[in-house]
Amino acid sequence: MIIVGGPASNNIDLEIARIMNIPQITLEYKTFPDGESYIRYPVEKVKLSKETVVIVQSLYPPQDKHFLELLLAISTAKDLGAEEVVAVVPYLAYARQDKRFRAGEAISVNVILKSIEFAGADRFITIDIHKEESLKVLSIPYKNLTAMKELAKYLAERNYENPVILAPDRGAISLAKDIANILNTEYDYIIKVRDKITGEVRAEAKTLDIKDKTVIIVDDIISTGGTMALAARCSLASGAKTVVAVCTHALLVGNALDRLRESGVSDIIATNSVPSPVSKVSVASVVAEYLQSII
Amino acid sequence: MIIVGGPASNNIDLEIARIMNIPQITLEYKTFPDGESYIRYPVEKVKLSKETVVIVQSLYPPQDKHFLELLLAISTAKDLGAEEVVAVVPYLAYARQDKRFRAGEAISVNVILKSIEFAGADRFITIDIHKEESLKVLSIPYKNLTAMKELAKYLAERNYENPVILAPDRGAISLAKDIANILNTEYDYIIKVRDKITGEVRAEAKTLDIKDKTVIIVDDIISTGGTMALAARCSLASGAKTVVAVCTHALLVGNALDRLRESGVSDIIATNSVPSPVSKVSVASVVAEYLQSII
């Protein structure tokens, strides 16, 4: 097994190789003056022939460029004789366009996943995909890993006072549950409530009393920060003492960080599936552990 | 047959539909705040079911975004019941990475073409591809059209004095020949000559005397303009009266236009396969004529 770092591996490949104590190479890459991407395997350093080649390439922005680089890397590994190509995509872009919200729309995540398969991937690994069912479109073996254990470990070391875990909506409840189980705390999800008198929409924990608690809000993705900021604001309005925002994939589009801080979030914690100022937890050990199990 | 304009159709779709007098729709598209692309067929306007759907999407920069949009458009047309999907890609990005110039490199054009096929295209049409052999990787019917007839017509109307056609290198000689045949002029290609005394590298027409001629230099792509500027400068040094630069795909990266004008080029003429200030000739009629022949 050889670990290959793509242009958007965010050094996760290096850490995986170190943990597993196996060879690693970094793809050469550049962008031509007209914007075309280029990748090359440093074949003078390593032979791929008959090897299991694990390509680590996340799909954070610019996601279309990173997607094409991934297709190039997979296809070329096969050309160079790799026996099995494993695509490790810590953050899978387009995972939220997982159905036709309106007739006529593209189901983009299907196109991304099938293209990766058609390019020659024999196995697909991602982390905390928006909806696990999306992976069913693949005909190759796949695995959706979770970073919740690693995030929980990081949270445990912080020793927050009276922590409770909230998902900002019902879709993320399994993430909240995972962390709550490890921290041995209560968990809940946030529902939107329309005030019968003022008509104002508020968000609050469905059943849990969060007064004076440290509310840890967990989601798969923080993009513009809107969902998380609303959840934080409402948690504080309901008497939470402190709000901590946790996610796997911190896209942090535009002024998302400012937005979160202004909403009263005191700490933001994410993984390195997307490079960001709050990427404090590595997903490498989770991937390494899984790769070890399939060798 | 329905003509579909993608986000990078440069309105060629509209013109094709008008020439052929058949229905046309424009894809809805947008970019999400995190940079993800979105496309939608306006299904309330047209049914794709059992239709031949011709998607027009060029791959000019940002090429990776336009490539993904094309995959989304093809795949979704199939999902929506299209019987046959024809991908019309006036400018095919990545066509110059058509072999491993160094061991270990990706052959990017293969990945682009196979991805288009795997997404569901039943037929592929492009214009003046860098190397026609690249298309052999496809298992679906394909056609490489040429814009040389249209460009020659435009040149004929200019009534240049004593025109001769030059290709800037041997690879583009067939383009020069096409134009020369229509304009009934001589043609040649430029070779690089190293001065035996000074060691200086010059470029000159292989055999043709270009003194006092209007030299029309023809290439498939003008990217940074370097090749064309060198050819122009050398033509003028060899006594050419005027130099006209002609190409199908005017990428014009960075200050390419300035570079060309500084080299002494007096006129630049390209097609609309890539939008540019010199896109004076439309490829729509060439595509429409071919589509007519396969209906």
XYZ file of C-alpha atoms in Angstrom:
590
model
C 0.000 0.000 0.000
C 1.210 3.470 -0.981
C -0.332 6.702 0.272
C -0.524 9.466 -2.339
C -1.073 13.091 -1.402
C -3.076 15.063 -3.945
C -2.970 18.867 -4.296
C -5.855 19.112 -1.782
C -4.734 16.515 0.759
C -4.061 19.167 3.424
C -1.145 16.948 4.591
C -3.534 14.272 5.865
C -1.711 11.813 3.582
C 1.605 12.418 5.403
C 0.028 11.749 8.780
C -1.738 8.575 7.566
C 1.545 7.217 6.166
C 3.369 8.015 9.418
C 0.714 6.317 11.555
C 0.642 3.234 9.304
C 4.387 3.310 8.671
C 3.981 2.793 4.916
C 5.416 4.635 1.876
C 4.016 8.029 0.869
C 4.458 10.172 -2.227
C 3.191 13.644 -3.015
C 1.790 14.334 -6.477
C 3.532 17.036 -8.458
C 1.022 19.615 -9.558
C 0.786 23.005 -11.159
C -1.650 25.247 -12.969
C -0.915 26.303 -16.555
C -1.232 30.022 -17.501
C -4.687 29.371 -19.009
C -5.909 27.772 -15.755
C -5.591 24.097 -16.682
C -4.579 21.748 -13.874
C -1.648 19.342 -14.172
C -0.636 16.387 -12.041
C 2.267 13.973 -12.237
C 3.317 10.924 -10.234
C 7.014 11.103 -9.312
C 7.588 7.665 -10.858
C 11.335 7.983 -10.327
C 10.659 7.689 -6.579
C 8.135 4.869 -6.506
C 6.574 2.186 -8.688
C 2.788 1.906 -8.538
C 2.682 -1.345 -10.468
C 0.570 -4.002 -8.679
C 0.241 -1.759 -5.613
C -2.808 -0.625 -3.686
C -2.657 3.130 -4.215
C -4.504 5.275 -1.677
C -5.107 8.773 -3.064
C -5.933 11.425 -0.472
C -7.649 14.427 -2.033
C -10.284 16.522 -0.285
C -12.820 18.496 -2.314
C -12.807 21.842 -0.543
C -12.919 25.013 -2.697
C -11.942 25.426 -5.464
C -13.904 22.180 -5.519
C -14.198 21.763 -9.301
C -10.434 22.056 -9.713
C -9.821 19.597 -6.884
C -12.398 17.235 -8.381
C -10.654 17.201 -11.758
C -7.249 16.724 -10.072
C -8.744 13.706 -8.276
C -10.006 12.210 -11.554
C -6.571 12.775 -13.124
C -4.838 11.165 -10.124
C -7.116 8.097 -10.113
C -6.967 7.543 -13.858
C -3.192 7.977 -13.997
C -2.616 5.581 -11.084
C -4.506 2.966 -13.087
C -2.524 3.803 -16.246
C 0.675 3.319 -14.245
C -0.349 -0.181 -13.262
C -1.892 0.226 -9.803
C -3.768 -2.927 -8.857
C -6.287 -1.177 -6.637
C -7.019 2.524 -6.294
C -8.594 3.767 -3.075
C -9.985 7.308 -3.196
C -9.925 8.975 0.222
C -11.983 12.166 0.016
C -12.189 13.645 3.525
C -14.621 16.391 2.465
C -16.961 15.448 -0.368
C -18.147 18.565 -2.197
C -21.658 18.690 -3.673
C -22.976 16.283 -1.007
C -25.839 18.664 -0.176
C -27.205 18.540 -3.744
C -28.368 14.974 -3.070
C -31.836 15.126 -4.621
C -33.960 17.172 -7.008
C -35.311 19.868 -4.682
C -37.058 21.105 -7.853
C -37.844 19.040 -10.948
C -35.118 19.326 -13.568
C -32.215 19.847 -11.170
C -28.989 17.875 -11.354
C -28.331 15.477 -8.475
C -24.768 16.711 -8.355
C -23.456 14.311 -5.693
C -24.342 11.356 -7.932
C -22.328 12.817 -10.806
C -19.315 13.470 -8.563
C -19.384 9.963 -7.072
C -19.981 8.111 -10.353
C -17.232 10.119 -12.084
C -14.785 9.071 -9.355
C -15.832 5.450 -9.855
C -15.636 5.648 -13.667
C -12.191 7.268 -13.463
C -11.003 3.983 -11.977
C -11.450 4.095 -8.189
C -11.937 0.610 -6.746
C -12.941 1.835 -3.302
C -14.231 5.116 -1.910
C -13.746 6.520 1.584
C -15.136 9.788 2.914
C -15.845 11.342 6.297
C -19.178 12.502 7.719
C -20.902 12.788 4.360
C -24.014 14.972 4.465
C -26.322 11.992 3.828
C -24.912 8.472 3.962
C -27.567 7.206 1.513
C -25.895 9.249 -1.239
C -23.121 6.643 -1.374
C -25.546 3.963 -2.571
C -25.117 5.271 -6.117
C -21.628 3.687 -6.138
C -21.044 0.153 -7.431
C -17.655 -0.080 -5.685
C -17.113 -0.716 -1.955
C -17.387 2.483 0.077
C -17.111 3.659 3.642
C -18.378 6.744 5.403
C -16.120 7.283 8.415
C -16.908 9.688 11.221
C -14.688 12.214 12.943
C -17.008 12.421 15.959
C -14.791 10.255 18.185
C -11.787 12.473 17.524
C -13.821 15.641 18.014
C -15.250 14.215 21.264
C -11.745 13.461 22.526
C -10.748 17.051 21.843
C -13.876 18.326 23.627
C -13.268 16.016 26.609
C -9.846 17.585 27.121
C -11.474 21.029 27.349
C -13.446 19.978 30.463
C -16.452 22.151 29.663
C -18.812 22.685 32.626
C -22.193 20.933 32.345
C -21.976 20.166 28.653
C -24.989 19.188 26.534
C -24.837 18.385 22.838
C -27.265 19.875 20.314
C -27.740 19.194 16.636
C -28.888 22.337 14.784
C -31.562 20.249 13.042
C -32.882 16.725 13.014
C -30.562 15.704 10.135
C -27.469 16.023 12.331
C -28.887 14.208 15.380
C -26.710 11.118 14.867
C -23.579 13.276 15.085
C -24.812 14.809 18.368
C -25.601 11.336 19.685
C -22.110 10.047 18.823
C -20.429 12.844 20.748
C -22.889 12.668 23.656
C -22.242 8.946 24.064
C -18.497 9.488 24.326
C -18.760 12.506 26.645
C -21.529 10.785 28.603
C -23.834 13.804 28.336
C -27.386 14.479 27.190
C -28.147 15.431 23.584
C -31.028 16.890 21.632
C -31.778 18.698 18.405
C -33.038 22.172 17.744
C -36.516 22.817 16.373
C -37.871 25.991 14.887
C -40.848 27.398 16.815
C -43.154 30.139 15.577
C -44.312 32.397 18.436
C -48.116 32.274 18.371
C -48.451 35.924 19.333
C -45.596 37.763 17.586
C -45.225 35.351 14.645
C -41.463 35.449 15.209
C -39.542 32.257 14.443
C -37.218 31.087 17.190
C -35.096 27.984 17.494
C -34.872 25.982 20.707
C -33.854 22.570 22.004
C -36.708 20.172 21.384
C -36.983 18.841 24.961
C -33.762 19.537 26.839
C -33.354 22.318 29.412
C -30.108 24.075 28.471
C -30.147 26.785 31.149
C -26.651 27.429 32.539
C -25.247 24.625 30.399
C -22.312 24.633 28.006
C -24.120 23.997 24.750
C -22.002 22.182 22.184
C -23.674 22.453 18.778
C -22.574 19.810 16.275
C -23.099 19.752 12.514
C -21.426 18.086 9.549
C -20.647 21.317 7.674
C -20.317 24.975 8.572
C -20.609 26.833 5.281
C -21.801 30.450 5.598
C -22.333 29.868 9.326
C -25.995 30.911 9.153
C -27.478 27.730 10.646
C -24.894 27.570 13.417
C -25.206 31.298 14.261
C -28.987 31.006 14.596
C -28.635 27.940 16.827
C -26.049 29.726 18.986
C -28.116 32.888 19.349
C -31.195 30.935 20.347
C -29.256 28.750 22.780
C -27.956 31.854 24.544
C -31.458 33.347 24.541
C -32.672 30.152 26.223
C -30.147 30.614 29.025
C -27.107 28.670 27.826
C -23.964 29.776 29.634
C -21.550 29.178 26.783
C -21.896 27.989 23.194
C -19.267 25.907 21.408
C -19.629 25.204 17.673
C -18.300 21.871 16.394
C -18.263 20.469 12.877
C -16.335 18.103 10.668
C -16.054 20.323 7.585
C -15.395 24.043 8.223
C -15.904 25.683 4.827
C -16.345 29.082 6.490
C -17.495 30.924 3.378
C -16.938 34.689 3.364
C -17.308 36.233 6.831
C -18.646 33.046 8.463
C -16.158 33.258 11.359
C -17.189 36.842 12.221
C -20.810 35.829 11.936
C -20.301 32.980 14.410
C -18.391 35.110 16.908
C -21.029 37.841 16.690
C -23.730 35.262 17.441
C -21.982 34.548 20.740
C -20.109 31.341 19.930
C -17.093 31.243 22.222
C -15.188 28.429 20.567
C -15.238 26.789 17.119
C -13.737 23.354 16.549
C -13.428 21.504 13.251
C -11.303 18.858 11.561
C -8.641 19.292 8.905
C -10.845 17.830 6.144
C -10.998 21.464 5.014
C -8.103 23.790 5.875
C -9.318 26.594 8.154
C -8.237 28.602 11.204
C -10.397 26.308 13.373
C -9.174 22.952 11.992
C -7.905 21.685 15.324
C -8.581 17.946 14.989
C -7.043 15.605 12.412
C -9.000 12.938 10.587
C -5.808 11.026 9.713
C -6.046 8.491 12.566
C -9.641 7.595 11.657
C -8.642 6.974 8.039
C -5.459 5.100 9.025
C -7.394 2.836 11.370
C -9.876 1.977 8.638
C -7.174 1.408 6.000
C -5.424 -0.937 8.435
C -8.627 -2.982 8.670
C -8.884 -3.486 4.897
C -5.227 -4.252 4.092
C -33.972 17.363 -31.466
C -33.654 20.022 -28.767
C -30.707 22.392 -28.457
C -29.644 23.098 -24.877
C -27.443 26.046 -23.978
C -25.120 25.400 -21.048
C -23.589 28.141 -18.878
C -20.590 28.287 -21.271
C -22.405 28.064 -24.610
C -21.493 31.655 -25.526
C -24.924 31.851 -27.258
C -23.820 29.413 -29.966
C -26.823 27.258 -28.987
C -29.263 30.060 -29.858
C -27.746 30.505 -33.285
C -27.720 26.762 -34.017
C -31.409 26.502 -33.076
C -32.263 29.488 -35.275
C -30.382 28.091 -38.277
C -31.969 24.638 -37.858
C -35.329 26.033 -36.806
C -35.667 23.641 -33.861
C -36.507 24.153 -30.152
C -33.902 25.586 -27.801
C -33.749 25.889 -24.009
C -31.186 27.547 -21.789
C -30.087 25.763 -18.628
C -30.685 27.585 -15.373
C -27.446 27.879 -13.471
C -25.940 29.530 -10.449
C -23.000 29.262 -8.092
C -23.634 28.625 -4.391
C -21.832 30.797 -1.797
C -19.233 28.058 -1.228
C -18.447 27.908 -4.967
C -20.472 24.832 -5.940
C -22.069 24.892 -9.382
C -25.759 24.226 -9.949
C -27.698 23.492 -13.104
C -31.374 22.865 -13.779
C -33.410 22.023 -16.873
C -36.495 24.241 -17.138
C -38.722 21.148 -17.413
C -41.835 23.308 -17.260
C -40.898 24.633 -20.719
C -39.888 21.424 -22.468
C -39.958 17.645 -22.093
C -36.697 15.837 -22.822
C -38.278 12.400 -22.769
C -37.337 10.346 -25.870
C -35.672 13.390 -27.453
C -32.227 13.845 -28.939
C -30.778 16.470 -26.624
C -27.866 18.514 -27.984
C -25.966 20.197 -25.152
C -23.744 23.095 -26.189
C -21.082 23.840 -23.585
C -17.612 25.107 -24.383
C -14.740 24.474 -21.968
C -13.061 27.871 -21.862
C -11.829 29.154 -18.463
C -12.848 28.556 -15.738
C -12.547 25.215 -17.529
C -12.934 22.916 -14.506
C -16.207 24.590 -13.548
C -17.488 24.404 -17.123
C -16.417 20.744 -17.307
C -18.408 19.839 -14.192
C -21.422 21.803 -15.471
C -21.208 19.758 -18.673
C -21.155 16.469 -16.734
C -24.160 17.645 -14.685
C -26.038 18.658 -17.841
C -25.366 15.362 -19.635
C -26.205 13.177 -16.657
C -29.378 15.088 -15.856
C -30.597 14.965 -19.482
C -30.306 11.184 -19.263
C -32.104 11.142 -15.885
C -34.906 13.168 -17.451
C -35.415 10.557 -20.161
C -33.425 11.885 -23.111
C -33.027 9.154 -25.712
C -29.742 10.455 -27.076
C -27.424 13.078 -25.659
C -25.070 14.888 -28.017
C -22.289 16.883 -26.352
C -21.181 19.839 -28.475
C -17.976 21.234 -26.979
C -16.712 23.973 -29.312
C -13.476 24.451 -27.347
C -12.164 21.326 -25.651
C -9.960 22.245 -22.686
C -6.968 20.064 -21.780
C -6.526 18.979 -25.433
C -2.832 19.914 -25.337
C -2.101 17.475 -22.488
C -2.560 14.623 -24.949
C 0.389 12.427 -23.992
C 2.886 11.875 -21.191
C 5.561 14.435 -22.037
C 7.279 13.059 -18.923
C 6.681 9.621 -17.353
C 4.050 9.761 -14.609
C 1.998 12.608 -16.062
C -1.760 12.468 -16.460
C -3.043 12.349 -20.042
C -5.657 14.908 -19.103
C -7.556 14.998 -22.403
C -8.342 11.283 -22.036
C -9.839 11.858 -18.598
C -11.945 14.773 -19.825
C -13.256 12.839 -22.850
C -13.943 9.586 -20.993
C -15.731 11.452 -18.182
C -18.021 13.073 -20.751
C -18.742 9.644 -22.228
C -19.317 8.018 -18.822
C -21.637 10.851 -17.773
C -23.955 9.643 -20.531
C -23.025 11.366 -23.792
C -23.946 9.247 -26.819
C -22.092 11.407 -29.316
C -19.321 13.995 -29.059
C -18.705 16.971 -31.322
C -15.871 19.466 -31.040
C -14.120 21.986 -33.286
C -10.462 22.070 -34.345
C -9.232 19.886 -31.506
C -5.490 20.219 -30.908
C -4.840 16.641 -32.097
C -7.620 14.689 -33.788
C -6.123 11.363 -32.603
C -7.063 12.294 -29.027
C -10.687 11.482 -29.858
C -9.849 7.824 -30.425
C -10.105 7.245 -26.676
C -13.893 7.583 -27.014
C -16.151 4.550 -27.563
C -19.057 6.723 -28.761
C -19.340 8.322 -32.225
C -17.432 11.591 -32.437
C -16.717 14.352 -34.909
C -14.005 16.965 -35.086
C -15.401 19.845 -37.124
C -13.281 22.670 -38.468
C -13.916 26.393 -38.456
C -11.379 26.999 -41.226
C -14.016 27.432 -43.938
C -15.795 30.112 -41.916
C -12.525 31.830 -41.045
C -11.454 31.713 -44.706
C -14.746 33.328 -45.769
C -14.134 36.140 -43.298
C -10.567 36.555 -44.583
C -11.740 36.547 -48.210
C -14.016 39.500 -47.480
C -11.023 41.483 -46.185
C -9.334 41.310 -49.627
C -5.797 41.228 -48.240
C -3.088 42.022 -50.796
C -0.897 39.071 -51.806
C -1.901 36.798 -48.964
C 0.066 33.715 -47.971
C -0.910 31.374 -45.164
C 1.579 30.185 -42.551
C 1.249 27.677 -39.764
C 3.417 28.611 -36.747
C 4.637 25.025 -36.592
C 4.271 21.759 -38.464
C 1.382 20.624 -36.192
C -0.942 23.301 -37.572
C -0.101 22.785 -41.254
C -3.464 21.181 -42.082
C -5.271 24.308 -40.836
C -3.074 26.508 -43.050
C -3.729 24.195 -45.985
C -7.513 24.357 -45.476
C -7.529 28.142 -45.558
C -5.045 28.337 -48.444
C -7.199 26.027 -50.547
C -10.251 28.217 -50.081
C -8.390 31.505 -50.608
C -6.421 29.922 -53.461
C -3.089 31.030 -52.022
C 0.195 29.420 -51.114
C 0.848 28.033 -47.645
C 3.796 26.898 -45.588
C 4.850 26.366 -41.994
C 7.413 28.095 -39.881
C 10.586 26.364 -38.776
C 13.035 27.422 -36.092
C 16.527 28.088 -37.414
C 19.615 28.516 -35.278
C 22.051 31.080 -36.750
C 25.359 29.257 -37.217
C 27.387 32.335 -36.305
C 25.423 34.125 -33.569
C 23.632 31.041 -32.151
C 20.437 33.071 -32.177
C 17.195 31.165 -32.834
C 14.978 32.646 -35.519
C 11.772 31.398 -37.048
C 11.091 31.570 -40.759
C 8.847 30.093 -43.437
C 10.245 26.722 -44.445
C 10.371 27.359 -48.194
C 8.047 30.214 -49.097
C 9.240 33.734 -49.903
C 7.017 36.041 -47.852
C 8.612 39.360 -48.853
C 5.962 42.084 -49.330
C 3.193 39.558 -48.683
C 0.276 39.706 -46.265
C 1.182 36.832 -43.969
C -1.829 35.147 -42.409
C -0.657 32.967 -39.519
C -3.129 30.247 -38.534
C -3.175 28.131 -35.381
C -5.792 26.179 -33.445
C -5.276 28.034 -30.154
C -3.852 31.376 -29.107
C -3.182 31.031 -25.389
C -0.500 33.373 -24.029
C 0.198 34.514 -27.589
C 3.886 33.589 -27.354
C 3.986 31.273 -30.380
C 1.980 33.656 -32.545
C 4.008 36.731 -31.484
C 7.270 34.991 -32.355
C 5.898 33.934 -35.739
C 4.668 37.468 -36.416
C 7.949 39.106 -35.435
C 9.941 36.747 -37.627
C 7.579 37.174 -40.566
C 8.014 40.939 -40.417
C 11.789 40.507 -40.081
C 11.670 38.379 -43.252
C 10.023 41.204 -45.159
C 6.284 40.526 -44.708
C 4.215 43.628 -45.362
C 1.433 42.851 -42.896
C 0.765 40.057 -40.417
C -2.726 38.786 -39.583
C -3.189 36.283 -36.737
C -6.008 33.745 -37.114
C -7.109 30.999 -34.764
C -10.160 28.995 -33.792
C -9.812 29.286 -30.026
C -8.687 32.669 -28.664
C -7.950 32.020 -24.996
C -5.831 35.195 -24.816
C -4.397 34.552 -21.368
C -3.228 37.616 -19.446
C -1.782 40.304 -21.718
C -1.792 38.126 -24.851
C -3.534 40.797 -26.946
C -0.927 43.450 -26.053
C 1.805 40.938 -26.738
C 0.398 40.233 -30.200
C -0.044 43.885 -31.081
C 3.498 44.662 -29.874
C 4.843 41.895 -32.109
C 3.424 43.762 -35.107
C 0.222 41.787 -35.760
C -2.204 44.173 -37.425
C -5.352 42.070 -37.147
C -6.475 39.153 -34.972
C -9.387 36.952 -35.986
C -10.916 34.087 -33.998
C -14.182 32.218 -33.588
C -16.697 32.418 -30.760
C -15.723 28.987 -29.352
C -14.137 31.114 -26.635
C -15.578 34.571 -25.876
C -12.956 37.247 -26.609
C -12.642 40.728 -28.125
C -11.472 39.098 -31.382
C -14.208 36.444 -31.687
C -15.473 37.678 -35.045
C -16.568 34.406 -36.668
C -19.288 32.079 -35.415
C -18.957 28.302 -35.373
C -22.744 27.858 -35.172
C -23.289 27.243 -38.893
C -20.609 24.532 -38.996
C -22.230 22.740 -36.058
C -25.751 23.212 -37.428
C -24.732 21.807 -40.817
C -23.258 18.713 -39.174
C -26.233 18.203 -36.848
C -28.508 18.412 -39.903
C -26.551 15.575 -41.483
C -27.021 13.234 -38.505
C -30.702 13.878 -37.757
